Tab-separated table of C-alpha atoms in Angstrom:
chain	number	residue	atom	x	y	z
A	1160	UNK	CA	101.116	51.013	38.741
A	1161	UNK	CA	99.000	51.468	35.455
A	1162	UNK	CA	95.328	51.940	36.200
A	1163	UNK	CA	92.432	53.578	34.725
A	1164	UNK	CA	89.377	55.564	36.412
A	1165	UNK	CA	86.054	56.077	34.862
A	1166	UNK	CA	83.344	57.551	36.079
A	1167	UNK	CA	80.738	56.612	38.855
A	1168	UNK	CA	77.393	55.144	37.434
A	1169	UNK	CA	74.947	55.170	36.756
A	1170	UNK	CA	73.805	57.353	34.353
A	1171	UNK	CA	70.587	58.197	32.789
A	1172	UNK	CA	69.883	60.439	30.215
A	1173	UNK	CA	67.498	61.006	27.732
A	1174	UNK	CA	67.274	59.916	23.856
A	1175	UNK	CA	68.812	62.093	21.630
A	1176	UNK	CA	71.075	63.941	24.572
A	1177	UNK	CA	74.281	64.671	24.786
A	1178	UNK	CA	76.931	61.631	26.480
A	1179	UNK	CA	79.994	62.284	27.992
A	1180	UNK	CA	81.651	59.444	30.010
A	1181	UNK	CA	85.158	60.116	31.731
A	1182	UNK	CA	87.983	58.032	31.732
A	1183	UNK	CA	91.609	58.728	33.092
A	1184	UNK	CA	94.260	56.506	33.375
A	1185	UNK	CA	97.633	56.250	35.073
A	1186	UNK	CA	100.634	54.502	32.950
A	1187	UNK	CA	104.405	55.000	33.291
A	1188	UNK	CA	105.005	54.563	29.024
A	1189	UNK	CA	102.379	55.296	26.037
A	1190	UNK	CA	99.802	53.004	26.449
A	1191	UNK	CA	97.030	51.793	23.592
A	1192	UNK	CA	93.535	53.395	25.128
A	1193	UNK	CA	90.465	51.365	24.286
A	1194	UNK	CA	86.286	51.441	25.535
A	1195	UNK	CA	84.809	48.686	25.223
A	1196	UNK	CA	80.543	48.499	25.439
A	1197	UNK	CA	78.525	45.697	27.526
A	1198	UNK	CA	74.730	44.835	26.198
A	1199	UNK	CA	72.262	43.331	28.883
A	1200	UNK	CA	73.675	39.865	29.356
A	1201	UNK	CA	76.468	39.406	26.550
A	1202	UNK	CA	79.932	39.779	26.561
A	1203	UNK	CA	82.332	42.832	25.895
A	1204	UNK	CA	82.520	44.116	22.243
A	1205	UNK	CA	85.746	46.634	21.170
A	1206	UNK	CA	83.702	50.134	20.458
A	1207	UNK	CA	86.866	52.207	19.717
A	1208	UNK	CA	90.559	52.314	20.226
A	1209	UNK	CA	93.330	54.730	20.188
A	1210	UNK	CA	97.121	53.876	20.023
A	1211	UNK	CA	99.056	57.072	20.330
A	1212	UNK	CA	98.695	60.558	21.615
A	1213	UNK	CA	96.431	62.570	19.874
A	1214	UNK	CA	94.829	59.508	18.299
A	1215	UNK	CA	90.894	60.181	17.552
A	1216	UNK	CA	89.046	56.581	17.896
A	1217	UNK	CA	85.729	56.374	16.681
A	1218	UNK	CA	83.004	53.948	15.721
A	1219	UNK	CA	78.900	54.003	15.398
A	1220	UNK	CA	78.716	57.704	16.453
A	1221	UNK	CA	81.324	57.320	19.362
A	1222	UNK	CA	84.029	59.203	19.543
A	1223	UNK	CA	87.279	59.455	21.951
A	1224	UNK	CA	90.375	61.424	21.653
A	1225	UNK	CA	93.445	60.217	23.613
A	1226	UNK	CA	95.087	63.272	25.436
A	1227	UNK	CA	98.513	62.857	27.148
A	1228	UNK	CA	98.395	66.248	28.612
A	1229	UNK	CA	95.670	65.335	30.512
A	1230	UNK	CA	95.839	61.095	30.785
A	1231	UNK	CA	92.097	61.849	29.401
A	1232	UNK	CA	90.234	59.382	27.083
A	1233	UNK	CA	86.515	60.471	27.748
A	1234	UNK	CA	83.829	58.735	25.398
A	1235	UNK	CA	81.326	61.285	23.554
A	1236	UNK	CA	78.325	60.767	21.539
A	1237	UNK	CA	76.471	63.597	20.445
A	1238	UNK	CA	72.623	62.287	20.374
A	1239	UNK	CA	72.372	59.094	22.396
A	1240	UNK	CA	69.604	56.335	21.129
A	1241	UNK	CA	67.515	54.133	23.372
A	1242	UNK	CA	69.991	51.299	22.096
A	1243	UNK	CA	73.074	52.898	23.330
A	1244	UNK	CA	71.701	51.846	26.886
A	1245	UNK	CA	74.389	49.108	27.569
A	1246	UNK	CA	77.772	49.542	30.223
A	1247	UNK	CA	80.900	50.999	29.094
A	1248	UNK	CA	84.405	50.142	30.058
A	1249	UNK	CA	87.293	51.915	29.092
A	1250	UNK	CA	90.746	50.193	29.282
A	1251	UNK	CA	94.555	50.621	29.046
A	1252	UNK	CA	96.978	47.822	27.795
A	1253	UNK	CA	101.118	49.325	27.993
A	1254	UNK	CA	102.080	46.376	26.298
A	1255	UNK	CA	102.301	43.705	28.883
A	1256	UNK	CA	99.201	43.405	29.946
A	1257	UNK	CA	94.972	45.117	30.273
A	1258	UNK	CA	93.535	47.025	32.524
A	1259	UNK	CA	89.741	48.065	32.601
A	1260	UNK	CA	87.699	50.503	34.441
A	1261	UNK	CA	84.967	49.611	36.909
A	1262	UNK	CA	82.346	50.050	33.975
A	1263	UNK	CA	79.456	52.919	33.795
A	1264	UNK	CA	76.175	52.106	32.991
A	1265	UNK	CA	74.129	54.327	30.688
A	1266	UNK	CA	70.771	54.105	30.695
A	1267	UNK	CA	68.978	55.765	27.626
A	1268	UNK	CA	64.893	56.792	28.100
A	1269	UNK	CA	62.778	57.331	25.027
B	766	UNK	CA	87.855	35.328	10.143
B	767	UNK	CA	88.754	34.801	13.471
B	768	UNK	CA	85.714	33.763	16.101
B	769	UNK	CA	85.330	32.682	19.759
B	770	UNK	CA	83.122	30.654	21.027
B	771	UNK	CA	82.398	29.785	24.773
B	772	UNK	CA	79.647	27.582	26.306
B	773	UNK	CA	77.578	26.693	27.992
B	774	UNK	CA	75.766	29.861	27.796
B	775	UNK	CA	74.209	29.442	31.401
B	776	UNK	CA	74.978	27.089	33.717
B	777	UNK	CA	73.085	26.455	37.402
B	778	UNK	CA	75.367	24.239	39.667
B	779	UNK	CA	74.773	23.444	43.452
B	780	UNK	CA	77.733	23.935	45.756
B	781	UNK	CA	80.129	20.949	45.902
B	782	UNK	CA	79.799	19.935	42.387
B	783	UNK	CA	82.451	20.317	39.575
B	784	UNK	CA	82.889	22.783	37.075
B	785	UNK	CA	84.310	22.622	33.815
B	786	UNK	CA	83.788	25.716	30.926
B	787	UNK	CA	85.166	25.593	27.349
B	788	UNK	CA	86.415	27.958	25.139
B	789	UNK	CA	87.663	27.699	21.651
B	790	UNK	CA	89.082	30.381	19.206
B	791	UNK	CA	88.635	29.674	15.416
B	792	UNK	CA	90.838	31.356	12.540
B	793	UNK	CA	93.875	32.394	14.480
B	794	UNK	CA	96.834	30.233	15.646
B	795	UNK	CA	98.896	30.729	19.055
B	796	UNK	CA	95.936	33.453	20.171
B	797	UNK	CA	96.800	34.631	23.719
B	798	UNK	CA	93.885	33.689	26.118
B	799	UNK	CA	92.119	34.881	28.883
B	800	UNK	CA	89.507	33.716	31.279
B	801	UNK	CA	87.717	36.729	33.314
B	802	UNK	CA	84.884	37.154	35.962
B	803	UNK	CA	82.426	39.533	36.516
B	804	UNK	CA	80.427	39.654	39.655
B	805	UNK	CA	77.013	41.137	39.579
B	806	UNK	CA	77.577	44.916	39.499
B	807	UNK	CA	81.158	45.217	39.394
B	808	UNK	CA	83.958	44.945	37.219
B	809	UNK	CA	86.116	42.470	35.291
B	810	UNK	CA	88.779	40.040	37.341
B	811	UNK	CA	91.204	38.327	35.773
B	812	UNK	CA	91.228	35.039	36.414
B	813	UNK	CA	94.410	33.337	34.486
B	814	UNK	CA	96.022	33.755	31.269
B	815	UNK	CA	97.892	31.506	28.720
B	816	UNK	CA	100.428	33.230	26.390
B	817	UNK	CA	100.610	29.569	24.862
B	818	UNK	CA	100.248	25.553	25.262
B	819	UNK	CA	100.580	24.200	28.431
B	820	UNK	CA	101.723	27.717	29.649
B	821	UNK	CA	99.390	29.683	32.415
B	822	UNK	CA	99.577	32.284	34.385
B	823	UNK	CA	97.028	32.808	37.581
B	824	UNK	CA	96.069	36.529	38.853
B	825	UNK	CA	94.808	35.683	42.317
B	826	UNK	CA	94.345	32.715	44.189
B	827	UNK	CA	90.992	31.028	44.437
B	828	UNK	CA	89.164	27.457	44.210
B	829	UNK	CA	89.377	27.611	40.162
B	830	UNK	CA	92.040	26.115	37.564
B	831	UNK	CA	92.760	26.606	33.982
B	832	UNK	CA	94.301	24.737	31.537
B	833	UNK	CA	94.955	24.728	27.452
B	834	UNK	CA	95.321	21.674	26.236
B	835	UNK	CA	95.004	22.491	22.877
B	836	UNK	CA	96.606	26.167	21.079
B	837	UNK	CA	92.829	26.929	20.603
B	838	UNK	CA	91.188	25.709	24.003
B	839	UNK	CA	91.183	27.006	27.097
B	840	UNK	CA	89.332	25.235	29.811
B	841	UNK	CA	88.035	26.517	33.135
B	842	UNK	CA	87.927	24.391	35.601
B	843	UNK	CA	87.022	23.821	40.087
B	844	UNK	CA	86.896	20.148	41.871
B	845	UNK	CA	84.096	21.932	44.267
B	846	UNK	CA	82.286	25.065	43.609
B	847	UNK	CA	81.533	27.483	46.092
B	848	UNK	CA	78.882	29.929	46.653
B	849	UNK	CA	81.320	32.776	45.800
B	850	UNK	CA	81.860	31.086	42.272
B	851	UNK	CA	79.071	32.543	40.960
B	852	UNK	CA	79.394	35.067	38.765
B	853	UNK	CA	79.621	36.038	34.815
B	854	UNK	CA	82.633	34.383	33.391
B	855	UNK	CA	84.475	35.744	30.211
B	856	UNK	CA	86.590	34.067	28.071
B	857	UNK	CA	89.343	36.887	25.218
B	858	UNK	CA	92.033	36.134	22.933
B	859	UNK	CA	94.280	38.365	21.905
B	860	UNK	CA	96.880	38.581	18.853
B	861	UNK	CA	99.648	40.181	21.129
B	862	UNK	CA	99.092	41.381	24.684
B	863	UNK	CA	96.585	43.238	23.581
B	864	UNK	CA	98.118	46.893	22.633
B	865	UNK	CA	97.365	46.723	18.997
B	866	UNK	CA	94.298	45.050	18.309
B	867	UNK	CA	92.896	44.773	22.165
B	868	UNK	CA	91.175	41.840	23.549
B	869	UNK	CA	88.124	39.687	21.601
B	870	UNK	CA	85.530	38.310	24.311
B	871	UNK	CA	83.153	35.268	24.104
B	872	UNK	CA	79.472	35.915	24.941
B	873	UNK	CA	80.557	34.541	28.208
B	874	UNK	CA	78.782	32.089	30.675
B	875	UNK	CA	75.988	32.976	33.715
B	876	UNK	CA	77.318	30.514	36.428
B	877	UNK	CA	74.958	30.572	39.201
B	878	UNK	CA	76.040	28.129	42.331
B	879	UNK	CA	73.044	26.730	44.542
């Protein structure tokens, strides 16, 4: 069935670095690819989204780039801020239904 | 625009007692809804789902109910919490099954059984 895998958490890095979290997914048609981001006791908030192959999604500095050839939609930011610190999920939806990842947790030190 | 709302924000209940959580979309008419949970340190569960009035749709069996009584509303509900009902619970809507516009959450409720 349709699935996504992201990453193990957690991860800690330091302001200003580099962040690359990983995210593949399993689907049988062309799913829409989304990552959602988790602050310290709210709810989930859409970061970015991607709808077809190829498709760059990007928002406050993120950035992900949906890759069939690889079932790859791996969230980037190229200088992380001590507000960044928050979990990510990234998700699939074919059309009938969502599926998230297990969530990674980025921790950002000053 | 369209908004979701969900309350109460926390919520400490000892074991036995009855539940009831609310959740209301504003600004959008036959929204799709969803009610999640998210146990400390692990990922989302989907709980049920209502694709309209009247209409839902549960993911795995447990001591919780839903129901949509309203287009708008979508209540969830136990006669007798457990321990094991603790947790963070979500409410979403979505326009379509989420694959254009993905899901909206609520700020979502701390339920913490005693």
């Amino acid at each position: 069935g349709d699935s996504v895998t992201q990453m193990e958490g957690p991860v800690t890095l330091s302001e200003e670095a580099f962040l690359t979290i990983n995210c593949t997914y399993t689907a049988t048609g062309y799913p829409s690819l989304f990552w959602y981001v988790q602050y310290p006791g709210e709810g989930l908030q859409l970061l970015l989204k991607a709808t077809k192959a190829d498709d760059k999604g990007s928002n406050k500095g993120f950035e992900a780039t949906y890759r069939k050839e690889t079932t790859s939609f791996h969230l980037e930011k190229g200088s992380v801020q001590v507000s960044d610190s928050a979990v990510y999920f990234c998700a699939l939806s074919p059309g009938n239904q969502f599926y998230f990842g297990t969530g990674t947790s980025l921790t950002v030190i000053p | 625009s369209q908004t979701i709302h969900q309350w109460p924000a926390t919520l400490v209940q000892p074991v036995g007692s009855p539940l009831s959580l609310e959740c209301t979309v504003e600004g959008t008419s036959n929204p799709n809804l969803y009610w999640y949970r998210q146990a400390a340190g692990r990922g989302l569960q989907l709980l049920f789902y209502s694709v309209g009035i009247g209409q839902i749709s549960s993911e795995v069996p447990q001591n919780l109910s839903a129901s949509r009584p309203q287009d708008r509303q979508f209540i969830l509900s136990s006669k007798k919490l457990l321990l094991s009902d603790s947790g963070f619970y979500l409410c979403a809507w979505s326009k379509d099954r989420g694959e254009n516009y993905g899901y909206t959450f609520g700020s979502g409720t701390r339920l913490t059984v005693v």
